[in-house]
Amino acid sequence: MASKQALWTCFAIGWLCLGRIGGFHIISSPKYQHQRLLTCCERRIKKNKYANFSKADKLKIDPMDAMIKQSQEQKDILVKERRKLDNFTPCIDYNEKRNRNEILFPDNREIDPYDPTTYGYIELGTITGAHGIKGEIKITAVTDFAERLCQKGLRHVKRPTRRSPRRTLLLGGRHRKDDEYLIQIEGIADRDAANGLRGCVLYAREEEKIENLDDDEYMVRDLVGLDVFLKEGYKNEEGCEEGNKFIGIVNGVVLTEDMSSVSGVGQDLIEISLPRGPGGTSSLKDELVLIPFVPQLVPQIDMSTKSIYIDPPFGLLDLTYTREEKTRIKGFLPPARD
């Protein structure tokens, strides 16, 4: 009995001191509640006891991140300095509304809407990347008139994902080595922007004439389509005079670099279309002949009358050929492989 009484006494004391249990409200000491609240607050604001042994707060910035941050700060400084040095007034307003039908495609079946050289543009070169950190651009030239890459003026840039070039302002350029030039384009002031133009092609409009041509230099587009005649006083093998006789029309020009990779070997050739239709008219049976573009064989070019006079040796005009167009049938599957 004594043990049972002691057990009930302990149970009653615990019942009065523990507070709210199972939904029953039990009287508890306010002092105990205050001490319990302080203990909880102290527990919340207590610091990690292992903080003194942790190295997380003592780590410095990663060296690579530090270099990137320093490079970005230097880049911002260079861009600001570049803008201060450029005191010219740009002749292009990039915010103005673009006229979509400013340049129309000629009504010709030979026009390729994805090849700007077929509708009034001249290819100058292809951008290969950046040079330095000030926005200079490396370009591989394909033009014989490199001054177009060095003189300030309007040019046109075509991105690989675009069909037509867009105008831009060329600030200047200089020769680097071989066919490589370094140019500067308005709005390109750092290496990242210059690398963004990798693969783009630089063009000029045909209306932009070359002013410093020599007397024996001609643009290829000016020669194509000219009428070809035998020179005055020309005599054939039989001794009969055939001066000023109509021969054909210049169909194209074959450049030396297209035939030989060795510089200084060979010469340019003009391709003449010899009409074989009735009455000397053009037909599907027209033949082609190549004439070396040298003063001995092409003594006179009259741009006012759109005429070329040639003095070919005997038998040269007989070396003709025809260009066979390959017919490609679409819709058939390739032959099966064993």
Coordinates of C-alpha atoms in Angstrom, one line a residue:
M1 CA 0.0 0.0 0.0
A2 CA 2.8 2.4 0.8
S3 CA 4.3 1.9 -2.7
K4 CA 1.0 2.5 -4.3
Q5 CA 0.4 5.7 -2.3
A6 CA 3.9 7.0 -3.3
L7 CA 3.2 6.3 -6.9
W8 CA -0.1 8.2 -6.9
T9 CA 1.6 11.1 -5.1
C10 CA 4.3 11.3 -7.8
F11 CA 1.7 11.1 -10.5
A12 CA -0.3 14.0 -9.0
I13 CA 2.8 16.2 -8.7
G14 CA 3.7 15.6 -12.3
W15 CA 0.2 16.3 -13.4
L16 CA 0.3 19.8 -11.7
C17 CA 3.7 20.8 -13.1
L18 CA 3.8 19.7 -16.8
G19 CA 1.2 22.1 -18.2
R20 CA -1.2 21.2 -20.9
I21 CA -1.4 17.4 -21.6
G22 CA -4.0 15.7 -23.8
G23 CA -6.3 18.7 -23.9
F24 CA -6.5 19.2 -20.1
H25 CA -5.4 22.6 -18.7
I26 CA -3.0 22.2 -15.8
I27 CA -1.7 25.1 -13.6
S28 CA 2.0 25.7 -14.1
S29 CA 4.4 28.2 -12.6
P30 CA 4.9 31.5 -14.5
K31 CA 8.5 31.5 -13.5
Y32 CA 9.0 28.2 -15.2
Q33 CA 7.3 29.5 -18.4
H34 CA 9.6 32.5 -18.5
Q35 CA 12.7 30.4 -18.1
R36 CA 11.5 28.1 -20.8
L37 CA 10.9 31.0 -23.2
L38 CA 14.4 32.4 -22.6
T39 CA 15.9 29.0 -23.2
C40 CA 14.1 28.7 -26.6
C41 CA 15.3 32.2 -27.6
E42 CA 18.9 31.5 -26.6
R43 CA 18.7 28.2 -28.5
R44 CA 17.6 30.0 -31.7
I45 CA 20.4 32.6 -31.7
K46 CA 23.1 30.3 -30.6
K47 CA 25.9 30.0 -33.2
N48 CA 27.2 26.9 -34.6
K49 CA 29.8 25.5 -32.3
Y50 CA 31.8 24.2 -35.3
A51 CA 32.0 27.7 -36.9
N52 CA 35.6 28.2 -35.6
F53 CA 36.7 25.1 -37.4
S54 CA 34.9 25.9 -40.7
K55 CA 36.8 27.5 -43.6
A56 CA 33.8 28.4 -45.7
D57 CA 33.8 32.1 -44.6
K58 CA 37.5 32.4 -45.1
L59 CA 37.7 31.3 -48.8
K60 CA 38.8 33.9 -51.3
I61 CA 37.3 34.4 -54.7
D62 CA 38.1 31.8 -57.3
P63 CA 41.2 32.9 -59.4
M64 CA 39.3 32.3 -62.7
D65 CA 36.4 34.4 -61.5
A66 CA 38.7 37.1 -60.4
M67 CA 40.3 37.2 -63.9
I68 CA 36.9 37.3 -65.6
K69 CA 35.8 40.1 -63.4
Q70 CA 39.0 42.1 -64.0
S71 CA 38.7 41.5 -67.7
Q72 CA 35.1 42.7 -67.8
E73 CA 36.1 45.9 -65.9
Q74 CA 38.9 46.5 -68.4
K75 CA 36.6 45.9 -71.3
D76 CA 34.1 48.5 -69.9
I77 CA 37.0 51.0 -69.6
L78 CA 38.1 50.4 -73.2
V79 CA 34.6 50.8 -74.6
K80 CA 34.2 54.2 -72.8
E81 CA 37.6 55.3 -74.1
R82 CA 36.7 54.2 -77.6
R83 CA 33.4 56.2 -77.6
K84 CA 35.3 59.3 -76.5
L85 CA 37.8 58.9 -79.3
D86 CA 35.1 58.5 -82.0
N87 CA 34.2 62.1 -82.6
F88 CA 32.8 61.6 -86.1
T89 CA 29.1 61.9 -86.9
P90 CA 27.7 58.6 -88.1
C91 CA 26.0 58.8 -91.5
I92 CA 23.7 55.8 -90.7
D93 CA 20.7 56.1 -88.4
Y94 CA 20.2 52.5 -87.3
N95 CA 16.9 53.5 -85.5
E96 CA 15.2 54.7 -88.6
K97 CA 12.6 52.5 -90.2
R98 CA 14.0 50.2 -92.9
N99 CA 12.6 50.4 -96.5
R100 CA 11.9 46.8 -97.5
N101 CA 11.6 47.4 -101.2
E102 CA 14.6 49.8 -101.6
I103 CA 16.5 47.3 -103.7
L104 CA 14.4 45.1 -106.1
F105 CA 15.4 41.8 -107.6
P106 CA 15.9 42.1 -111.4
D107 CA 13.3 40.1 -113.5
N108 CA 15.7 37.4 -114.6
R109 CA 15.7 33.7 -114.3
E110 CA 19.4 33.7 -113.4
I111 CA 18.9 35.7 -110.3
D112 CA 19.6 33.7 -107.1
P113 CA 17.9 35.5 -104.1
Y114 CA 20.4 33.9 -101.8
D115 CA 23.5 35.1 -103.8
P116 CA 23.8 38.9 -103.6
T117 CA 26.3 38.9 -106.4
T118 CA 23.5 38.1 -108.8
Y119 CA 21.5 41.3 -108.1
G120 CA 23.9 44.2 -107.7
Y121 CA 26.4 43.4 -105.0
I122 CA 30.2 42.7 -105.3
E123 CA 31.8 40.4 -102.8
L124 CA 34.8 41.8 -101.0
G125 CA 35.7 39.1 -98.5
T126 CA 34.7 36.8 -95.7
I127 CA 35.1 37.7 -92.0
T128 CA 37.2 35.1 -90.2
G129 CA 37.3 36.4 -86.6
A130 CA 38.5 39.1 -84.2
H131 CA 42.0 40.6 -83.9
G132 CA 43.0 42.1 -80.5
I133 CA 40.5 43.5 -78.0
K134 CA 39.6 46.8 -79.6
G135 CA 37.1 45.5 -82.1
E136 CA 39.3 44.9 -85.2
I137 CA 38.0 42.3 -87.6
K138 CA 40.0 39.9 -89.7
I139 CA 38.7 39.4 -93.2
T140 CA 40.0 37.3 -96.1
A141 CA 39.8 39.4 -99.3
V142 CA 38.5 38.1 -102.6
T143 CA 38.7 41.4 -104.5
D144 CA 41.4 42.8 -106.6
F145 CA 40.7 46.3 -105.3
A146 CA 41.9 46.1 -101.7
E147 CA 41.3 49.8 -101.3
R148 CA 37.7 49.1 -100.7
L149 CA 38.7 47.4 -97.5
C150 CA 40.8 50.3 -96.4
Q151 CA 38.7 53.4 -97.3
K152 CA 36.0 54.7 -95.0
G153 CA 32.5 54.4 -96.5
L154 CA 29.3 52.5 -96.8
R155 CA 29.5 48.7 -97.1
H156 CA 27.1 45.8 -96.7
V157 CA 27.3 42.8 -94.4
K158 CA 25.4 39.5 -94.9
R159 CA 25.1 37.1 -92.1
P160 CA 25.0 33.4 -92.8
T161 CA 21.3 33.2 -91.6
R162 CA 20.2 36.2 -93.7
R163 CA 19.3 36.3 -97.4
S164 CA 20.3 39.9 -98.2
P165 CA 23.1 42.1 -96.8
R166 CA 22.5 45.1 -94.5
R167 CA 24.4 48.3 -94.8
T168 CA 27.1 49.3 -92.3
L169 CA 29.8 51.9 -92.1
L170 CA 33.4 50.9 -92.6
L171 CA 35.7 53.1 -90.5
G172 CA 38.9 51.9 -92.1
G173 CA 41.3 49.0 -92.6
R174 CA 44.9 47.9 -93.2
H175 CA 46.7 45.1 -94.8
R176 CA 48.0 42.3 -92.5
K177 CA 49.5 39.5 -94.6
D178 CA 48.7 37.8 -97.9
D179 CA 45.0 38.1 -98.5
E180 CA 44.1 39.0 -94.9
Y181 CA 43.1 42.5 -93.9
L182 CA 42.1 44.1 -90.6
I183 CA 39.0 46.4 -90.8
Q184 CA 37.0 48.4 -88.3
I185 CA 33.2 48.6 -88.5
E186 CA 31.0 51.1 -86.7
G187 CA 29.4 49.7 -83.6
I188 CA 32.0 47.0 -83.1
A189 CA 34.3 48.1 -80.2
D190 CA 35.3 44.9 -78.4
R191 CA 36.5 41.3 -79.2
D192 CA 33.1 39.7 -78.4
A193 CA 31.3 41.8 -80.9
A194 CA 33.9 41.2 -83.5
N195 CA 33.7 37.4 -83.0
G196 CA 30.0 37.7 -83.5
L197 CA 30.5 38.5 -87.1
R198 CA 32.6 35.4 -87.9
G199 CA 31.4 33.8 -91.1
C200 CA 29.7 37.0 -92.4
V201 CA 30.4 38.2 -95.9
L202 CA 31.3 41.9 -96.7
Y203 CA 29.8 43.4 -100.0
A204 CA 29.9 46.6 -101.9
R205 CA 27.2 47.9 -104.3
E206 CA 28.0 47.9 -108.0
E207 CA 27.1 51.6 -108.1
E208 CA 30.2 52.3 -106.1
K209 CA 32.6 52.7 -108.9
I210 CA 36.4 52.4 -108.6
E211 CA 37.9 55.7 -109.5
N212 CA 41.6 54.9 -109.7
L213 CA 41.5 52.3 -112.5
D214 CA 44.4 52.2 -114.9
D215 CA 43.8 52.3 -118.7
D216 CA 44.3 48.6 -119.1
E217 CA 42.1 47.6 -116.1
Y218 CA 38.5 46.7 -116.3
M219 CA 35.8 45.4 -114.1
V220 CA 34.5 41.9 -114.9
R221 CA 30.9 43.1 -114.9
D222 CA 31.8 45.8 -117.5
L223 CA 33.2 43.2 -120.0
V224 CA 30.4 40.7 -119.8
G225 CA 27.9 41.3 -122.6
L226 CA 30.1 43.3 -124.9
D227 CA 30.0 42.6 -128.6
V228 CA 33.2 41.0 -130.1
F229 CA 34.5 41.9 -133.6
L230 CA 37.6 41.2 -135.6
K231 CA 39.9 44.1 -135.6
E232 CA 40.1 46.4 -138.6
G233 CA 42.3 45.0 -141.4
Y234 CA 42.1 41.4 -140.2
K235 CA 42.8 38.8 -142.9
N236 CA 42.0 35.1 -142.8
E237 CA 44.1 32.2 -144.0
E238 CA 43.0 32.7 -147.6
G239 CA 44.0 36.4 -147.5
C240 CA 40.5 37.7 -147.5
E241 CA 39.9 40.7 -145.4
E242 CA 37.3 40.2 -142.6
G243 CA 37.8 43.4 -140.5
N244 CA 35.0 44.5 -138.2
K245 CA 33.3 41.1 -138.7
F246 CA 30.9 40.2 -135.8
I247 CA 32.2 37.1 -133.8
G248 CA 30.0 36.8 -130.8
I249 CA 29.3 38.2 -127.3
V250 CA 31.5 38.1 -124.1
N251 CA 29.9 35.4 -122.0
G252 CA 32.2 35.6 -119.0
V253 CA 35.8 36.0 -117.7
V254 CA 38.0 33.2 -116.4
L255 CA 40.5 34.6 -113.9
T256 CA 44.0 33.3 -113.6
E257 CA 43.7 32.4 -109.9
D258 CA 40.7 30.2 -110.8
M259 CA 43.0 28.1 -113.1
S260 CA 46.3 28.0 -111.2
S261 CA 47.3 28.4 -107.6
V262 CA 50.8 29.6 -108.6
S263 CA 51.0 33.4 -108.8
G264 CA 52.2 34.9 -112.1
V265 CA 51.5 31.8 -114.2
G266 CA 49.0 32.2 -117.1
Q267 CA 46.7 35.1 -117.9
D268 CA 43.0 35.9 -117.7
L269 CA 40.7 34.5 -120.4
I270 CA 37.5 36.0 -121.9
E271 CA 34.8 33.5 -122.8
I272 CA 33.1 34.3 -126.1
S273 CA 29.8 32.8 -127.1
L274 CA 29.7 32.1 -130.8
P275 CA 26.1 32.3 -132.2
R276 CA 25.1 29.3 -134.3
G277 CA 21.5 30.1 -134.9
P278 CA 20.0 31.2 -138.3
G279 CA 21.4 34.5 -139.5
G280 CA 24.0 34.6 -136.7
T281 CA 21.5 34.6 -133.9
S282 CA 21.8 32.9 -130.5
S283 CA 20.4 29.4 -130.1
L284 CA 20.8 26.3 -128.0
K285 CA 23.6 25.2 -130.3
D286 CA 25.9 28.2 -129.5
E287 CA 29.5 27.3 -128.9
L288 CA 32.1 28.8 -126.6
V289 CA 35.7 29.8 -127.2
L290 CA 38.4 31.2 -124.8
I291 CA 40.6 34.1 -125.9
P292 CA 43.6 35.1 -123.7
F293 CA 43.0 38.6 -122.4
V294 CA 46.3 40.1 -123.5
P295 CA 47.0 43.3 -125.7
Q296 CA 48.4 41.2 -128.6
L297 CA 45.1 39.3 -129.0
V298 CA 42.7 42.0 -127.6
P299 CA 44.2 45.2 -129.0
Q300 CA 41.1 47.5 -128.5
I301 CA 38.2 47.8 -126.1
D302 CA 35.7 50.6 -126.8
M303 CA 33.4 51.0 -123.8
S304 CA 31.5 53.8 -125.5
T305 CA 30.2 51.4 -128.2
K306 CA 30.3 48.3 -125.9
S307 CA 32.6 46.6 -128.3
I308 CA 35.8 44.5 -128.2
Y309 CA 38.1 44.0 -131.2
I310 CA 40.3 40.9 -131.3
D311 CA 43.2 39.7 -133.4
P312 CA 43.2 35.9 -133.0
P313 CA 45.8 33.6 -134.7
F314 CA 44.6 31.2 -137.3
G315 CA 42.7 28.2 -135.8
L316 CA 42.1 29.8 -132.4
L317 CA 38.4 30.4 -133.1
D318 CA 38.0 26.7 -134.1
L319 CA 38.9 25.5 -130.6
T320 CA 35.3 25.6 -129.4
Y321 CA 33.4 23.7 -126.8
T322 CA 29.9 23.4 -125.5
R323 CA 28.7 23.6 -121.9
E324 CA 26.5 20.7 -121.1
E325 CA 23.9 21.3 -118.4
K326 CA 23.5 18.4 -116.1
T327 CA 19.9 17.3 -115.6
R328 CA 19.1 16.3 -112.1
I329 CA 15.9 14.2 -111.5
K330 CA 14.5 14.6 -108.0
G331 CA 12.2 12.2 -106.3
F332 CA 14.1 8.9 -106.9
L333 CA 15.8 7.0 -104.1
P334 CA 19.6 6.3 -104.4
P335 CA 20.5 2.7 -105.4
A336 CA 20.7 0.2 -102.5
R337 CA 24.1 -0.8 -101.2
D338 CA 25.0 -4.4 -100.7

